[in-house]
mmCIF file of C-alpha atoms and ligand atoms in Angstrom:
data_model
loop_
_atom_site.group_PDB
_atom_site.id
_atom_site.type_symbol
_atom_site.label_atom_id
_atom_site.label_comp_id
_atom_site.label_asym_id
_atom_site.label_seq_id
_atom_site.Cartn_x
_atom_site.Cartn_y
_atom_site.Cartn_z
ATOM 1 C CA MET X 1 88.689 62.085 37.390
ATOM 2 C CA SER X 2 85.984 63.704 39.963
ATOM 3 C CA PRO X 3 87.374 64.089 43.435
ATOM 4 C CA ARG X 4 86.897 61.199 45.650
ATOM 5 C CA VAL X 5 85.994 61.789 49.494
ATOM 6 C CA THR X 6 85.732 59.056 51.863
ATOM 7 C CA PHE X 7 84.852 60.071 55.443
ATOM 8 C CA LEU X 8 87.173 58.123 57.820
ATOM 9 C CA GLY X 9 85.686 58.902 61.244
ATOM 10 C CA THR X 10 81.938 61.791 61.283
ATOM 11 C CA GLY X 11 81.778 60.461 65.175
ATOM 12 C CA THR X 12 81.694 63.803 67.935
ATOM 13 C CA SER X 13 84.770 64.185 69.940
ATOM 14 C CA HIS X 14 84.187 61.335 72.431
ATOM 15 C CA GLY X 15 83.879 59.107 69.536
ATOM 16 C CA VAL X 16 80.758 56.852 69.558
ATOM 17 C CA PRO X 17 80.219 54.378 71.270
ATOM 18 C CA ALA X 18 81.693 56.749 74.176
ATOM 19 C CA ILE X 19 83.958 55.155 76.774
ATOM 20 C CA GLY X 20 81.020 53.757 80.234
ATOM 21 C CA CYS X 21 77.950 54.571 77.884
ATOM 22 C CA GLY X 22 75.150 51.936 77.901
ATOM 23 C CA CYS X 23 72.984 53.943 75.738
ATOM 24 C CA ASP X 24 70.357 52.178 73.064
ATOM 25 C CA VAL X 25 73.178 54.433 69.841
ATOM 26 C CA CYS X 26 76.277 52.672 71.655
ATOM 27 C CA ARG X 27 75.462 49.376 72.264
ATOM 28 C CA SER X 28 74.071 49.821 68.607
ATOM 29 C CA LEU X 29 75.019 46.541 66.340
ATOM 30 C CA ASP X 30 74.476 48.783 63.548
ATOM 31 C CA PRO X 31 77.913 49.493 62.419
ATOM 32 C CA HIS X 32 76.660 53.386 60.971
ATOM 33 C CA ASP X 33 76.086 53.976 64.743
ATOM 34 C CA ARG X 34 80.001 53.206 65.857
ATOM 35 C CA ARG X 35 81.734 56.908 64.862
ATOM 36 C CA THR X 36 85.394 57.832 65.465
ATOM 37 C CA ARG X 37 86.574 61.461 65.860
ATOM 38 C CA PRO X 38 86.095 63.274 62.489
ATOM 39 C CA SER X 39 88.377 63.789 59.634
ATOM 40 C CA ILE X 40 88.249 63.327 55.185
ATOM 41 C CA LEU X 41 90.424 62.546 52.899
ATOM 42 C CA VAL X 42 90.041 63.886 49.752
ATOM 43 C CA GLU X 43 91.237 61.971 46.653
ATOM 44 C CA LEU X 44 91.922 64.393 43.737
ATOM 45 C CA GLU X 45 92.506 61.139 41.139
ATOM 46 C CA GLU X 46 90.990 58.090 41.201
ATOM 47 C CA GLY X 47 93.670 55.973 42.966
ATOM 48 C CA ALA X 48 95.533 57.835 44.834
ATOM 49 C CA ALA X 49 95.226 55.693 47.327
ATOM 50 C CA ARG X 50 95.314 52.182 47.429
ATOM 51 C CA ARG X 51 92.064 50.400 48.825
ATOM 52 C CA ALA X 52 92.425 46.433 50.218
ATOM 53 C CA SER X 53 89.051 46.386 48.002
ATOM 54 C CA ASP X 54 91.058 47.089 45.130
ATOM 55 C CA ASP X 55 93.538 44.680 45.074
ATOM 56 C CA ALA X 56 92.361 41.492 43.639
ATOM 57 C CA LEU X 57 91.683 44.058 40.618
ATOM 58 C CA GLN X 58 94.629 45.609 40.105
ATOM 59 C CA PRO X 59 97.458 44.100 42.470
ATOM 60 C CA THR X 60 99.836 46.832 40.916
ATOM 61 C CA PHE X 61 100.802 49.635 43.108
ATOM 62 C CA ARG X 62 99.129 52.354 41.910
ATOM 63 C CA THR X 63 101.378 55.867 42.041
ATOM 64 C CA ALA X 64 98.879 58.782 41.064
ATOM 65 C CA VAL X 65 99.217 61.053 43.608
ATOM 66 C CA ARG X 66 96.450 63.444 44.978
ATOM 67 C CA SER X 67 95.567 62.455 48.909
ATOM 68 C CA ILE X 68 94.515 65.172 50.542
ATOM 69 C CA LEU X 69 93.826 64.476 54.498
ATOM 70 C CA VAL X 70 91.281 66.874 56.536
ATOM 71 C CA ASP X 71 93.137 67.612 60.083
ATOM 72 C CA THR X 72 94.652 64.285 61.494
ATOM 73 C CA SER X 73 92.137 62.671 64.028
ATOM 74 C CA THR X 74 92.301 60.716 67.450
ATOM 75 C CA ASP X 75 91.840 57.814 64.927
ATOM 76 C CA LEU X 76 93.974 58.622 62.734
ATOM 77 C CA ARG X 77 96.013 55.403 63.149
ATOM 78 C CA ALA X 78 92.424 52.787 63.192
ATOM 79 C CA GLN X 79 90.832 54.562 59.724
ATOM 80 C CA ALA X 80 94.584 54.412 57.906
ATOM 81 C CA LEU X 81 94.184 50.883 59.074
ATOM 82 C CA ALA X 82 90.364 50.442 57.790
ATOM 83 C CA LEU X 83 91.311 52.223 54.557
ATOM 84 C CA ASP X 84 94.418 50.571 53.774
ATOM 85 C CA LEU X 85 96.282 53.773 52.861
ATOM 86 C CA ARG X 86 98.949 53.988 51.657
ATOM 87 C CA ARG X 87 99.830 58.027 50.996
ATOM 88 C CA ILE X 88 99.264 61.217 51.961
ATOM 89 C CA ASP X 89 100.592 64.161 49.671
ATOM 90 C CA ALA X 90 99.087 67.265 52.196
ATOM 91 C CA ILE X 91 97.303 67.659 55.416
ATOM 92 C CA LEU X 92 94.577 71.180 56.004
ATOM 93 C CA PHE X 93 93.829 71.308 59.748
ATOM 94 C CA THR X 94 90.292 73.169 60.405
ATOM 95 C CA HIS X 95 91.523 74.031 63.876
ATOM 96 C CA SER X 96 93.586 72.491 66.795
ATOM 97 C CA HIS X 97 91.102 70.916 68.705
ATOM 98 C CA ALA X 98 92.491 67.693 70.155
ATOM 99 C CA ASP X 99 90.109 65.374 67.978
ATOM 100 C CA HIS X 100 91.347 67.017 65.062
ATOM 101 C CA ILE X 101 95.119 67.474 65.835
ATOM 102 C CA MET X 102 95.791 64.013 67.893
ATOM 103 C CA GLY X 103 96.485 61.792 65.357
ATOM 104 C CA LEU X 104 99.606 64.165 64.143
ATOM 105 C CA ASP X 105 102.017 61.125 65.499
ATOM 106 C CA ASP X 106 101.158 58.752 63.011
ATOM 107 C CA VAL X 107 102.017 60.761 60.103
ATOM 108 C CA ARG X 108 105.261 59.125 60.674
ATOM 109 C CA ARG X 109 104.647 56.163 58.842
ATOM 110 C CA PHE X 110 103.673 58.329 55.359
ATOM 111 C CA ASN X 111 106.910 59.323 55.925
ATOM 112 C CA GLU X 112 107.949 56.776 56.584
ATOM 113 C CA MET X 113 106.739 55.062 52.793
ATOM 114 C CA GLN X 114 106.632 58.487 50.725
ATOM 115 C CA ARG X 115 110.301 58.955 51.756
ATOM 116 C CA GLY X 116 109.543 62.458 52.226
ATOM 117 C CA ALA X 117 107.978 65.274 54.342
ATOM 118 C CA ILE X 118 104.242 65.929 53.916
ATOM 119 C CA ALA X 119 102.977 69.403 53.224
ATOM 120 C CA CYS X 120 100.759 71.042 55.976
ATOM 121 C CA TYR X 121 97.989 74.173 55.726
ATOM 122 C CA ALA X 122 96.270 75.468 58.855
ATOM 123 C CA ASP X 123 96.033 79.245 60.071
ATOM 124 C CA ALA X 124 97.797 81.547 61.961
ATOM 125 C CA ARG X 125 96.535 80.400 65.214
ATOM 126 C CA THR X 126 97.124 76.441 64.373
ATOM 127 C CA CYS X 127 99.904 76.695 63.799
ATOM 128 C CA ALA X 128 101.080 77.834 66.951
ATOM 129 C CA ASP X 129 99.025 75.359 67.957
ATOM 130 C CA LEU X 130 100.771 72.619 66.811
ATOM 131 C CA ARG X 131 104.063 74.550 67.513
ATOM 132 C CA ARG X 132 103.478 74.545 70.752
ATOM 133 C CA ILE X 133 101.455 71.265 71.331
ATOM 134 C CA PHE X 134 103.579 69.503 69.204
ATOM 135 C CA SER X 135 107.010 70.974 70.098
ATOM 136 C CA TYR X 136 109.216 67.589 70.053
ATOM 137 C CA VAL X 137 108.439 68.322 65.879
ATOM 138 C CA PHE X 138 109.380 71.359 65.364
ATOM 139 C CA GLU X 139 112.748 71.066 68.176
ATOM 140 C CA ASN X 140 115.647 69.529 67.394
ATOM 141 C CA THR X 141 117.179 68.462 71.024
ATOM 142 C CA ALA X 142 113.871 65.576 71.236
ATOM 143 C CA SER X 143 114.698 62.317 71.162
ATOM 144 C CA LYS X 144 114.334 60.500 67.476
ATOM 145 C CA GLY X 145 114.374 57.654 69.133
ATOM 146 C CA GLY X 146 110.919 56.049 67.390
ATOM 147 C CA GLY X 147 111.570 59.015 64.770
ATOM 148 C CA ILE X 148 109.023 62.357 64.865
ATOM 149 C CA PRO X 149 107.018 63.022 61.972
ATOM 150 C CA ARG X 150 108.026 65.362 58.606
ATOM 151 C CA ILE X 151 105.616 67.893 58.181
ATOM 152 C CA THR X 152 106.267 71.514 56.572
ATOM 153 C CA LEU X 153 103.922 73.942 57.552
ATOM 154 C CA PHE X 154 102.515 76.370 55.768
ATOM 155 C CA GLU X 155 100.435 79.244 57.441
ATOM 156 C CA ILE X 156 97.417 79.759 55.184
ATOM 157 C CA ALA X 157 95.410 83.700 54.985
ATOM 158 C CA GLY X 158 92.895 83.017 52.607
ATOM 159 C CA PRO X 159 92.488 80.582 48.716
ATOM 160 C CA PHE X 160 95.410 78.073 48.574
ATOM 161 C CA VAL X 161 96.351 76.037 45.753
ATOM 162 C CA CYS X 162 97.919 72.791 46.847
ATOM 163 C CA GLY X 163 99.752 70.586 44.067
ATOM 164 C CA ASP X 164 97.289 71.685 41.256
ATOM 165 C CA VAL X 165 93.894 72.558 43.497
ATOM 166 C CA ASP X 166 92.221 75.024 44.299
ATOM 167 C CA VAL X 167 91.202 74.970 47.652
ATOM 168 C CA VAL X 168 88.623 77.943 49.665
ATOM 169 C CA PRO X 169 89.015 78.032 53.094
ATOM 170 C CA ILE X 170 85.855 78.959 54.505
ATOM 171 C CA PRO X 171 86.237 80.802 57.549
ATOM 172 C CA VAL X 172 83.385 79.885 60.237
ATOM 173 C CA LEU X 173 82.442 80.478 64.135
ATOM 174 C CA HIS X 174 82.583 76.990 66.502
ATOM 175 C CA GLY X 175 81.301 78.832 69.365
ATOM 176 C CA SER X 176 83.504 82.879 69.393
ATOM 177 C CA ARG X 177 86.637 80.577 67.470
ATOM 178 C CA PRO X 178 87.141 81.245 63.815
ATOM 179 C CA ILE X 179 87.588 78.004 63.006
ATOM 180 C CA LEU X 180 88.344 76.788 58.821
ATOM 181 C CA GLY X 181 86.214 75.006 56.489
ATOM 182 C CA PHE X 182 87.529 74.053 53.522
ATOM 183 C CA ARG X 183 85.256 73.529 49.771
ATOM 184 C CA PHE X 184 87.225 71.831 46.394
ATOM 185 C CA GLY X 185 85.461 72.945 43.612
ATOM 186 C CA SER X 186 82.119 71.911 44.222
ATOM 187 C CA PHE X 187 82.129 70.136 47.541
ATOM 188 C CA ALA X 188 82.527 72.124 51.152
ATOM 189 C CA TYR X 189 83.611 70.237 54.207
ATOM 190 C CA LEU X 190 82.718 72.384 57.301
ATOM 191 C CA THR X 191 83.188 70.561 60.786
ATOM 192 C CA ASP X 192 82.993 72.254 63.775
ATOM 193 C CA CYS X 193 80.580 75.211 63.505
ATOM 194 C CA ASN X 194 77.687 76.742 65.013
ATOM 195 C CA ARG X 195 77.343 79.497 62.603
ATOM 196 C CA ILE X 196 78.883 80.962 59.246
ATOM 197 C CA PRO X 197 79.200 84.678 59.195
ATOM 198 C CA ASP X 198 77.352 86.948 57.007
ATOM 199 C CA SER X 199 81.436 87.314 54.361
ATOM 200 C CA SER X 200 81.565 83.636 54.191
ATOM 201 C CA TRP X 201 78.440 82.994 52.593
ATOM 202 C CA PRO X 202 79.423 83.842 48.966
ATOM 203 C CA LEU X 203 82.088 81.423 49.697
ATOM 204 C CA LEU X 204 79.889 78.359 49.502
ATOM 205 C CA ALA X 205 77.724 79.779 46.588
ATOM 206 C CA GLY X 206 77.069 76.676 43.974
ATOM 207 C CA VAL X 207 77.827 74.116 46.606
ATOM 208 C CA ARG X 208 76.428 70.909 45.043
ATOM 209 C CA THR X 209 77.480 68.871 47.734
ATOM 210 C CA LEU X 210 78.113 69.904 51.357
ATOM 211 C CA VAL X 211 78.841 68.332 54.323
ATOM 212 C CA LEU X 212 78.069 69.679 57.763
ATOM 213 C CA ASP X 213 78.705 69.783 61.470
ATOM 214 C CA ALA X 214 75.115 68.676 63.219
ATOM 215 C CA LEU X 215 76.249 66.844 66.767
ATOM 216 C CA ARG X 216 72.664 66.545 67.717
ATOM 217 C CA ARG X 217 69.022 67.613 68.266
ATOM 218 C CA ARG X 218 69.657 69.753 71.342
ATOM 219 C CA PRO X 219 71.587 72.976 71.284
ATOM 220 C CA HIS X 220 74.947 73.729 71.581
ATOM 221 C CA SER X 221 77.664 75.942 72.229
ATOM 222 C CA THR X 222 80.160 75.644 69.746
ATOM 223 C CA HIS X 223 78.393 73.021 67.574
ATOM 224 C CA PHE X 224 74.901 73.455 64.838
ATOM 225 C CA SER X 225 72.552 70.985 66.367
ATOM 226 C CA LEU X 226 70.345 68.924 63.816
ATOM 227 C CA GLY X 227 67.827 71.876 62.794
ATOM 228 C CA GLU X 228 70.347 74.775 63.243
ATOM 229 C CA ALA X 229 71.948 72.402 60.300
ATOM 230 C CA LEU X 230 68.742 71.451 58.445
ATOM 231 C CA GLU X 231 68.387 75.537 58.082
ATOM 232 C CA VAL X 232 72.140 76.520 56.523
ATOM 233 C CA VAL X 233 71.150 73.083 54.151
ATOM 234 C CA GLU X 234 67.667 74.888 53.745
ATOM 235 C CA ARG X 235 69.813 78.671 52.437
ATOM 236 C CA LEU X 236 72.322 76.899 50.452
ATOM 237 C CA LYS X 237 70.457 74.124 48.943
ATOM 238 C CA PRO X 238 72.941 72.097 47.760
ATOM 239 C CA GLU X 239 71.998 69.292 45.873
ATOM 240 C CA ARG X 240 73.541 66.617 48.208
ATOM 241 C CA ALA X 241 73.981 67.487 52.561
ATOM 242 C CA TYR X 242 75.535 65.260 54.540
ATOM 243 C CA PHE X 243 76.038 65.099 58.416
ATOM 244 C CA THR X 244 78.480 64.901 60.870
ATOM 245 C CA HIS X 245 80.371 64.844 64.312
ATOM 246 C CA ILE X 246 77.364 63.415 65.737
ATOM 247 C CA CYS X 247 77.377 62.270 68.715
ATOM 248 C CA HIS X 248 75.141 59.204 70.789
ATOM 249 C CA ASP X 249 72.046 61.088 70.616
ATOM 250 C CA LEU X 250 71.543 60.471 66.752
ATOM 251 C CA ALA X 251 71.095 56.887 66.481
ATOM 252 C CA HIS X 252 71.745 56.812 62.172
ATOM 253 C CA ALA X 253 68.831 54.782 60.696
ATOM 254 C CA ALA X 254 66.217 56.255 62.852
ATOM 255 C CA THR X 255 67.894 59.096 62.073
ATOM 256 C CA CYS X 256 67.941 59.400 58.843
ATOM 257 C CA ALA X 257 64.631 57.791 58.473
ATOM 258 C CA ARG X 258 63.510 61.248 59.343
ATOM 259 C CA LEU X 259 65.586 63.517 57.089
ATOM 260 C CA PRO X 260 64.771 65.720 54.175
ATOM 261 C CA ALA X 261 64.896 63.982 50.695
ATOM 262 C CA GLY X 262 69.241 64.776 49.959
ATOM 263 C CA VAL X 263 70.481 65.498 52.996
ATOM 264 C CA GLU X 264 71.537 62.485 55.346
ATOM 265 C CA LEU X 265 74.346 61.761 58.307
ATOM 266 C CA ALA X 266 77.474 60.854 56.786
ATOM 267 C CA TYR X 267 78.921 57.678 58.442
ATOM 268 C CA ASP X 268 82.442 56.363 58.587
ATOM 269 C CA GLY X 269 83.604 54.944 55.533
ATOM 270 C CA LEU X 270 80.903 56.592 52.799
ATOM 271 C CA VAL X 271 82.418 57.439 50.061
ATOM 272 C CA LEU X 272 81.381 59.780 47.895
ATOM 273 C CA ASP X 273 82.093 61.043 44.051
ATOM 274 C CA VAL X 274 81.721 64.755 43.937
ATOM 275 C CA GLU X 275 81.755 67.097 41.128
ATOM 276 C CA ARG X 276 85.020 69.284 40.659
HETATM 277 ZN ZN1 ZN F 1 85.191 68.167 66.884
HETATM 278 ZN ZN1 ZN F 2 75.712 56.396 74.988
HETATM 279 ZN ZN1 ZN F 3 86.163 71.569 67.577
#
């Protein structure tokens, strides 16, 4: 079964709508313009996570597992409810900025449902940040009244196997900070970046479906602009490209209408079946 990618969130760190903003995109009635904080779910076997829409077809709980969450966004709880997400087998972290990690505490429900800890993978800096920011998770002294997330943190420094899935970390630059994108087969997810170093281009060879940061039209010091993201697409030539980490400058419909064939803005809830 080919991997299935679901966009849990496609917004920038503020989310769209932004608090207190009255711009056209923040007030838009188009659901594609509502963007929660960035995260994807990669399901390596169909049915790894049961969706509400599956219930009518197949009421029994499916046991297939291979459900990989990329980042625990600030909005993880709402995203899991929207998707009726019941299972997470592993979590990969791109980096430790707040919009990508602050949902970690919501992992407790998955620990309860799955009766076990969840394997998490991150680079050395993000591991250190997680241990510091979520010190209560790693220290035995904290009060455990409400429970704490149970995670097993693995530091990664190159390609690794997650379950039986080959994952290739793709180092990218987010301003001056090196962070990780991830490649699963012919699919790559590169959020939060404004430069792909020379050494990472070979790691992206043959990618057929690319997800890439594209914050807005104007340049930004740590994110690709729409034009810069299109230059990456032009060089890499994937079959399909989807932009994410989008701010309120970009209206979904109007922006997509002007993008080249095969390129579109991702949106919360978008599901892609990709080649393994
Ligand atoms: Zn971010
Ligand atoms: Zn706005
Ligand atoms: Zn970031």
